[in-house]
CSV table of C-alpha atoms in Angstrom, one decimal:
chain,number,residue,atom,x,y,z
A,1,MET,CA,-0.1,-0.1,-0.2
A,2,LYS,CA,1.3,3.5,-1.0
A,3,GLU,CA,0.5,6.0,1.6
A,4,LEU,CA,1.5,9.7,1.7
A,5,VAL,CA,1.7,12.5,4.1
A,6,ILE,CA,1.8,15.9,2.2
A,7,ASN,CA,3.1,18.6,4.8
A,8,ALA,CA,3.3,22.6,4.8
A,9,ASP,CA,6.2,23.8,6.7
A,10,ASP,CA,6.3,27.6,8.1
A,11,PHE,CA,2.9,27.6,9.3
A,12,GLY,CA,2.5,30.6,11.6
A,13,LEU,CA,5.6,32.3,10.0
A,14,SER,CA,3.3,35.1,8.3
A,15,ARG,CA,-0.1,35.6,6.7
A,16,GLY,CA,1.1,34.8,3.4
A,17,ALA,CA,2.3,31.5,4.7
A,18,ASN,CA,-0.7,30.8,6.6
A,19,HIS,CA,-2.8,31.5,3.4
A,20,GLY,CA,-1.0,28.7,1.9
A,21,VAL,CA,-1.8,26.3,4.5
A,22,PHE,CA,-5.5,27.5,4.6
A,23,ARG,CA,-5.8,26.9,0.8
A,24,GLY,CA,-3.7,23.8,0.6
A,25,TRP,CA,-6.1,22.1,3.2
A,26,GLU,CA,-9.3,23.3,2.0
A,27,ASP,CA,-9.0,23.1,-1.7
A,28,GLY,CA,-6.0,20.8,-2.3
A,29,VAL,CA,-4.2,17.5,-1.0
A,30,LEU,CA,-2.4,18.8,2.0
A,31,THR,CA,-2.7,16.7,5.2
A,32,SER,CA,-0.6,18.4,8.0
A,33,ALA,CA,1.3,21.4,8.6
A,34,SER,CA,4.3,22.3,11.0
A,35,LEU,CA,3.8,25.4,13.1
A,36,MET,CA,6.6,27.8,13.9
A,37,VAL,CA,5.7,29.3,17.3
A,38,GLY,CA,8.0,32.1,17.1
A,39,GLY,CA,6.3,33.2,13.7
A,40,ASP,CA,4.5,36.7,13.3
A,41,ALA,CA,1.1,35.0,12.5
A,42,PHE,CA,1.4,32.2,15.3
A,43,GLU,CA,-1.9,33.3,16.8
A,44,GLU,CA,-3.8,33.3,13.6
A,45,ALA,CA,-2.4,29.8,12.6
A,46,VAL,CA,-3.7,28.2,16.1
A,47,ALA,CA,-6.9,29.7,15.9
A,48,TYR,CA,-7.3,28.1,12.3
A,49,ALA,CA,-5.9,24.9,13.6
A,50,ARG,CA,-8.4,24.8,16.4
A,51,ALA,CA,-11.4,25.2,14.1
A,52,ASN,CA,-10.1,22.6,11.8
A,53,PRO,CA,-8.8,19.7,14.0
A,54,LEU,CA,-8.6,17.2,11.1
A,55,LEU,CA,-5.8,19.2,10.0
A,56,GLN,CA,-2.6,17.6,11.9
A,57,VAL,CA,-0.3,20.1,13.3
A,58,GLY,CA,3.3,19.3,14.4
A,59,LEU,CA,6.1,21.6,15.6
A,60,HIS,CA,8.4,23.2,13.1
A,61,LEU,CA,11.4,23.7,15.7
A,62,THR,CA,13.2,26.9,14.9
A,63,LEU,CA,16.7,27.3,16.1
A,64,VAL,CA,18.0,29.3,13.1
A,65,GLN,CA,16.5,31.9,10.7
A,66,GLY,CA,13.7,32.8,13.3
A,67,SER,CA,12.8,34.0,16.6
A,68,GLY,CA,13.2,32.4,20.0
A,69,VAL,CA,10.4,31.8,22.6
A,70,LEU,CA,12.4,32.4,25.8
A,71,THR,CA,14.6,35.4,26.8
A,72,GLN,CA,18.0,33.9,27.2
A,73,HIS,CA,20.8,35.5,29.4
A,74,GLY,CA,24.3,34.7,29.9
A,75,LEU,CA,27.3,33.6,27.6
A,76,PRO,CA,27.4,32.1,25.1
A,77,PRO,CA,24.2,33.5,23.6
A,78,LEU,CA,21.6,31.5,21.9
A,79,THR,CA,20.1,34.4,20.3
A,80,ASP,CA,20.9,38.1,19.6
A,81,ALA,CA,19.6,40.9,21.7
A,82,SER,CA,16.3,40.9,19.9
A,83,GLY,CA,15.6,37.4,20.3
A,84,TYR,CA,16.5,36.2,16.9
A,85,PHE,CA,18.7,33.2,16.0
A,86,GLY,CA,21.4,33.4,13.6
A,87,ASP,CA,20.8,33.2,9.8
A,88,ASP,CA,23.9,30.8,9.1
A,89,PRO,CA,22.8,27.1,9.5
A,90,VAL,CA,26.1,25.7,9.1
A,91,LEU,CA,27.5,28.2,11.8
A,92,ALA,CA,24.5,27.8,14.2
A,93,GLY,CA,25.3,23.8,13.8
A,94,MET,CA,28.9,24.2,14.8
A,95,ARG,CA,28.2,26.4,17.7
A,96,PHE,CA,25.4,23.7,19.1
A,97,PHE,CA,28.0,21.0,18.8
A,98,PHE,CA,31.1,22.7,20.2
A,99,LEU,CA,29.8,25.1,22.8
A,100,LYS,CA,28.7,22.9,25.5
A,101,PRO,CA,27.3,25.5,27.5
A,102,LEU,CA,24.7,26.0,24.9
A,103,ARG,CA,23.1,22.8,25.5
A,104,LYS,CA,21.1,23.7,28.4
A,105,LYS,CA,19.7,26.8,26.8
A,106,LEU,CA,18.8,24.6,23.8
A,107,HIS,CA,17.0,22.2,25.9
A,108,GLN,CA,15.0,24.9,27.6
A,109,GLU,CA,14.1,26.6,24.2
A,110,ILE,CA,13.1,23.5,22.7
A,111,GLU,CA,11.1,22.5,25.5
A,112,ALA,CA,9.5,26.0,25.6
A,113,GLN,CA,8.4,25.6,22.0
A,114,ILE,CA,6.9,22.5,22.5
A,115,ARG,CA,4.9,23.9,25.5
A,116,LYS,CA,3.8,26.9,23.5
A,117,CYS,CA,2.0,24.7,21.2
A,118,LEU,CA,0.6,22.6,23.8
A,119,ASP,CA,-0.7,25.4,25.9
A,120,ALA,CA,-2.4,27.0,23.0
A,121,GLY,CA,-4.5,23.9,22.9
A,122,LEU,CA,-3.0,21.9,20.0
A,123,GLU,CA,-2.1,18.2,20.0
A,124,LEU,CA,1.2,17.8,18.6
A,125,SER,CA,1.7,14.6,16.6
A,126,HIS,CA,5.0,15.1,14.9
A,127,ILE,CA,8.2,17.2,15.0
A,128,ASP,CA,10.3,18.4,12.1
A,129,GLY,CA,12.7,21.7,12.0
A,130,HIS,CA,13.0,24.8,10.0
A,131,LEU,CA,16.2,23.9,7.7
A,132,ASN,CA,15.9,20.5,9.2
A,133,ILE,CA,17.7,21.5,12.2
A,134,HIS,CA,15.9,18.9,14.2
A,135,MET,CA,18.4,16.3,12.8
A,136,HIS,CA,21.4,17.8,14.4
A,137,PRO,CA,22.8,15.5,16.8
A,138,VAL,CA,22.8,17.7,19.7
A,139,VAL,CA,19.3,18.8,18.9
A,140,PHE,CA,18.0,15.3,18.2
A,141,ASP,CA,19.4,13.9,21.5
A,142,ILE,CA,17.4,16.6,23.4
A,143,LEU,CA,14.4,15.8,21.2
A,144,CYS,CA,14.7,12.1,22.2
A,145,GLU,CA,14.4,13.1,25.9
A,146,LEU,CA,11.2,15.4,25.3
A,147,MET,CA,9.3,13.5,22.6
A,148,PRO,CA,8.2,10.7,24.7
A,149,ARG,CA,7.7,13.2,27.8
A,150,TYR,CA,5.2,15.1,25.8
A,151,GLY,CA,3.5,12.3,23.8
A,152,ILE,CA,5.0,13.3,20.4
A,153,LYS,CA,5.0,10.1,18.3
A,154,SER,CA,6.2,10.8,14.9
A,155,PHE,CA,9.4,12.6,13.7
A,156,ARG,CA,10.6,13.8,10.2
A,157,LEU,CA,13.5,11.5,9.3
A,158,THR,CA,15.0,13.6,6.7
A,159,ARG,CA,16.6,11.9,3.7
A,160,GLU,CA,15.9,11.6,0.0
A,161,ASN,CA,16.8,9.4,-3.0
A,162,LEU,CA,19.4,11.3,-4.7
A,163,ALA,CA,19.2,9.4,-8.0
A,164,ALA,CA,15.4,9.6,-8.1
A,165,ASN,CA,15.6,13.5,-7.7
A,166,LEU,CA,18.4,14.0,-10.2
A,167,ALA,CA,16.4,12.0,-12.9
A,168,GLN,CA,13.7,14.8,-12.6
A,169,ASP,CA,15.7,17.8,-12.0
A,170,ARG,CA,19.6,18.1,-12.5
A,171,LYS,CA,19.9,21.7,-11.1
A,172,ARG,CA,22.0,22.1,-8.1
A,173,ILE,CA,23.8,19.0,-8.6
A,174,VAL,CA,26.8,19.6,-6.1
A,175,GLY,CA,24.5,21.0,-3.5
A,176,LYS,CA,22.1,18.1,-3.7
A,177,CYS,CA,24.8,15.6,-3.5
A,178,ALA,CA,26.1,17.3,-0.3
A,179,ASP,CA,22.6,17.5,1.2
A,180,ALA,CA,22.0,13.8,0.3
A,181,PHE,CA,25.0,12.6,2.0
A,182,ILE,CA,24.8,14.7,4.9
A,183,PHE,CA,21.3,13.9,5.9
A,184,ALA,CA,21.5,10.1,5.1
A,185,SER,CA,24.4,10.1,7.6
A,186,LEU,CA,22.3,12.0,10.2
A,187,ALA,CA,19.4,9.7,9.5
A,188,LYS,CA,21.7,6.5,10.0
A,189,ARG,CA,22.5,7.9,13.4
A,190,CYS,CA,18.8,9.0,14.4
A,191,ARG,CA,16.9,5.8,13.2
A,192,PRO,CA,18.1,3.3,15.9
A,193,MET,CA,17.0,5.5,18.6
A,194,LEU,CA,13.7,6.5,17.3
A,195,ASP,CA,13.1,2.6,16.7
A,196,ARG,CA,14.0,2.0,20.4
A,197,LEU,CA,11.7,4.9,21.5
A,198,GLY,CA,8.7,3.8,19.1
A,199,ILE,CA,8.7,6.9,17.2
A,200,ARG,CA,7.2,6.6,13.9
A,201,TYR,CA,8.8,8.1,10.7
A,202,ALA,CA,8.3,7.8,6.9
A,203,ALA,CA,10.5,5.5,4.6
A,204,GLU,CA,11.3,8.5,2.7
A,205,VAL,CA,11.0,12.3,2.7
A,206,LYS,CA,10.7,14.3,-0.6
A,207,GLY,CA,11.2,18.0,-0.5
A,208,LEU,CA,14.8,18.2,0.9
A,209,LEU,CA,16.6,18.4,-2.4
A,210,ASN,CA,14.0,20.7,-4.3
A,211,SER,CA,13.0,22.8,-1.1
A,212,GLY,CA,11.4,25.7,-2.2
A,213,ARG,CA,10.7,24.6,-5.9
A,214,MET,CA,8.2,21.8,-5.5
A,215,THR,CA,6.1,22.8,-8.4
A,216,GLU,CA,3.4,21.2,-10.0
A,217,GLN,CA,5.5,19.7,-12.9
A,218,TYR,CA,7.9,18.4,-10.4
A,219,LEU,CA,5.4,17.0,-8.0
A,220,LEU,CA,3.4,15.0,-10.8
A,221,ARG,CA,6.9,13.3,-11.8
A,222,ALA,CA,8.0,12.8,-8.0
A,223,LEU,CA,4.6,10.9,-7.1
A,224,GLU,CA,5.5,8.3,-9.8
A,225,GLY,CA,8.6,7.4,-7.4
A,226,VAL,CA,6.4,7.2,-4.3
A,227,GLY,CA,7.1,3.4,-3.1
A,228,ASP,CA,5.1,1.0,-0.8
A,229,GLY,CA,4.8,2.2,2.8
A,230,LEU,CA,4.5,5.8,4.1
A,231,THR,CA,6.3,8.8,2.2
A,232,GLU,CA,6.2,12.3,3.2
A,233,ILE,CA,6.5,15.2,0.7
A,234,TYR,CA,6.7,18.5,2.2
A,235,PHE,CA,6.2,22.1,0.8
A,236,HIS,CA,6.3,25.9,1.6
A,237,PRO,CA,3.1,27.1,0.1
A,238,GLY,CA,2.2,30.8,0.5
A,239,ARG,CA,0.8,33.8,-0.9
A,240,ARG,CA,2.5,36.9,-2.2
A,241,PRO,CA,2.8,39.7,-1.9
A,242,CYS,CA,4.1,39.0,1.7
A,243,GLU,CA,7.1,41.0,3.2
A,244,THR,CA,8.1,38.3,5.5
A,245,LEU,CA,8.3,35.5,2.6
A,246,GLU,CA,10.0,38.0,0.3
A,247,ARG,CA,12.6,38.9,2.9
A,248,ARG,CA,13.5,35.5,4.3
A,249,MET,CA,13.0,33.3,1.2
A,250,PRO,CA,13.2,35.5,-1.7
A,251,ASP,CA,14.0,32.4,-4.1
A,252,TYR,CA,11.2,30.4,-3.0
A,253,LEU,CA,8.1,29.6,-5.5
A,254,HIS,CA,5.5,29.9,-2.7
A,255,ASP,CA,2.6,30.7,-4.9
A,256,GLN,CA,3.7,27.9,-7.5
A,257,GLU,CA,4.0,25.3,-4.6
A,258,LEU,CA,0.4,26.3,-3.5
A,259,ALA,CA,-0.7,25.9,-7.1
A,260,ALA,CA,0.8,22.3,-7.0
A,261,LEU,CA,-1.1,21.4,-4.1
A,262,THR,CA,-4.4,22.6,-5.3
A,263,SER,CA,-4.0,21.4,-8.9
A,264,PRO,CA,-6.9,18.9,-10.2
A,265,LYS,CA,-4.0,17.2,-12.0
A,266,THR,CA,-2.3,16.4,-8.6
A,267,ALA,CA,-5.6,14.7,-7.0
A,268,GLN,CA,-5.9,12.8,-10.5
A,269,LYS,CA,-2.3,11.6,-10.2
A,270,LEU,CA,-2.8,10.4,-6.9
A,271,ALA,CA,-6.0,8.5,-7.8
A,272,GLN,CA,-4.2,6.9,-10.9
A,273,LEU,CA,-1.2,5.7,-8.9
A,274,GLY,CA,-3.5,4.3,-6.0
A,275,ILE,CA,-1.7,6.5,-3.2
A,276,ARG,CA,-3.7,7.1,-0.1
A,277,LEU,CA,-3.4,10.6,1.5
A,278,ARG,CA,-3.0,10.4,5.2
A,279,ASN,CA,-1.4,12.3,8.3
A,280,TYR,CA,1.0,10.7,11.0
A,281,ARG,CA,-2.0,9.9,13.2
A,282,GLY,CA,-3.3,7.6,10.4
A,283,GLU,CA,-6.2,9.5,9.3
A,284,GLU,CA,-7.1,9.4,5.6
A,285,LYS,CA,-7.9,12.4,3.7
A,286,THR,CA,-10.1,11.9,0.5
A,287,TYR,CA,-9.7,14.0,-2.6
A,288,ALA,CA,-11.8,14.5,-5.7
């Protein structure tokens, strides 16, 4: 059986990002969304999620290119004076790994982001991360402590089939090779612990290697590569003009990704291939 989770990242980041989730859920094939608790449109996203409980919501853990929940004091700093994380994911990853005094602050911030979602009345069924920061070894180890404590039972184990992706799109070959190798290695480290904890994850995750460019044309071809078991494909749908989206992700094709999610061709392709839409809770979504 082929089952597919279709997720939207950056829920709560801005009104433009929220619009992408609203439309993708109501008029398209979206089955879940991942919430940025430090986003400017967090309250709007929470209100929509509470009014639409069948839309599964997870935490889009943000530790880079976004705002923190807690006010942190002391050195070394986790955020700048305005509470904003750094923009460079490589530098952030090195700081998390080598600056051991940061680990307590990371633990506190990660737990605060989980609790902010729960305190808003949302049931979190999965965790992923902005720029996939949730796969970082230090961050992952903290999550392995916190997920069972808060009843979070699914995790985005990010890795993607490089050969299948390059067969469809040969842009950014060097970068894709690097990303595929890095995340395959991280996934190999993460998988045994997830299995021991009984945390669910998809057999493959698509969206890493074409992040921000998950157009209708690409999606229709990618669906042909969905195998048996559970697959996740993640998107960044949105509506422009939106100052936040244009400032943070100027090269992302938010409107085109939303069009892919709401295209009749996508629903037709899913039906043709016998792919069932579901979320990480196992609930199925029907499509016309």
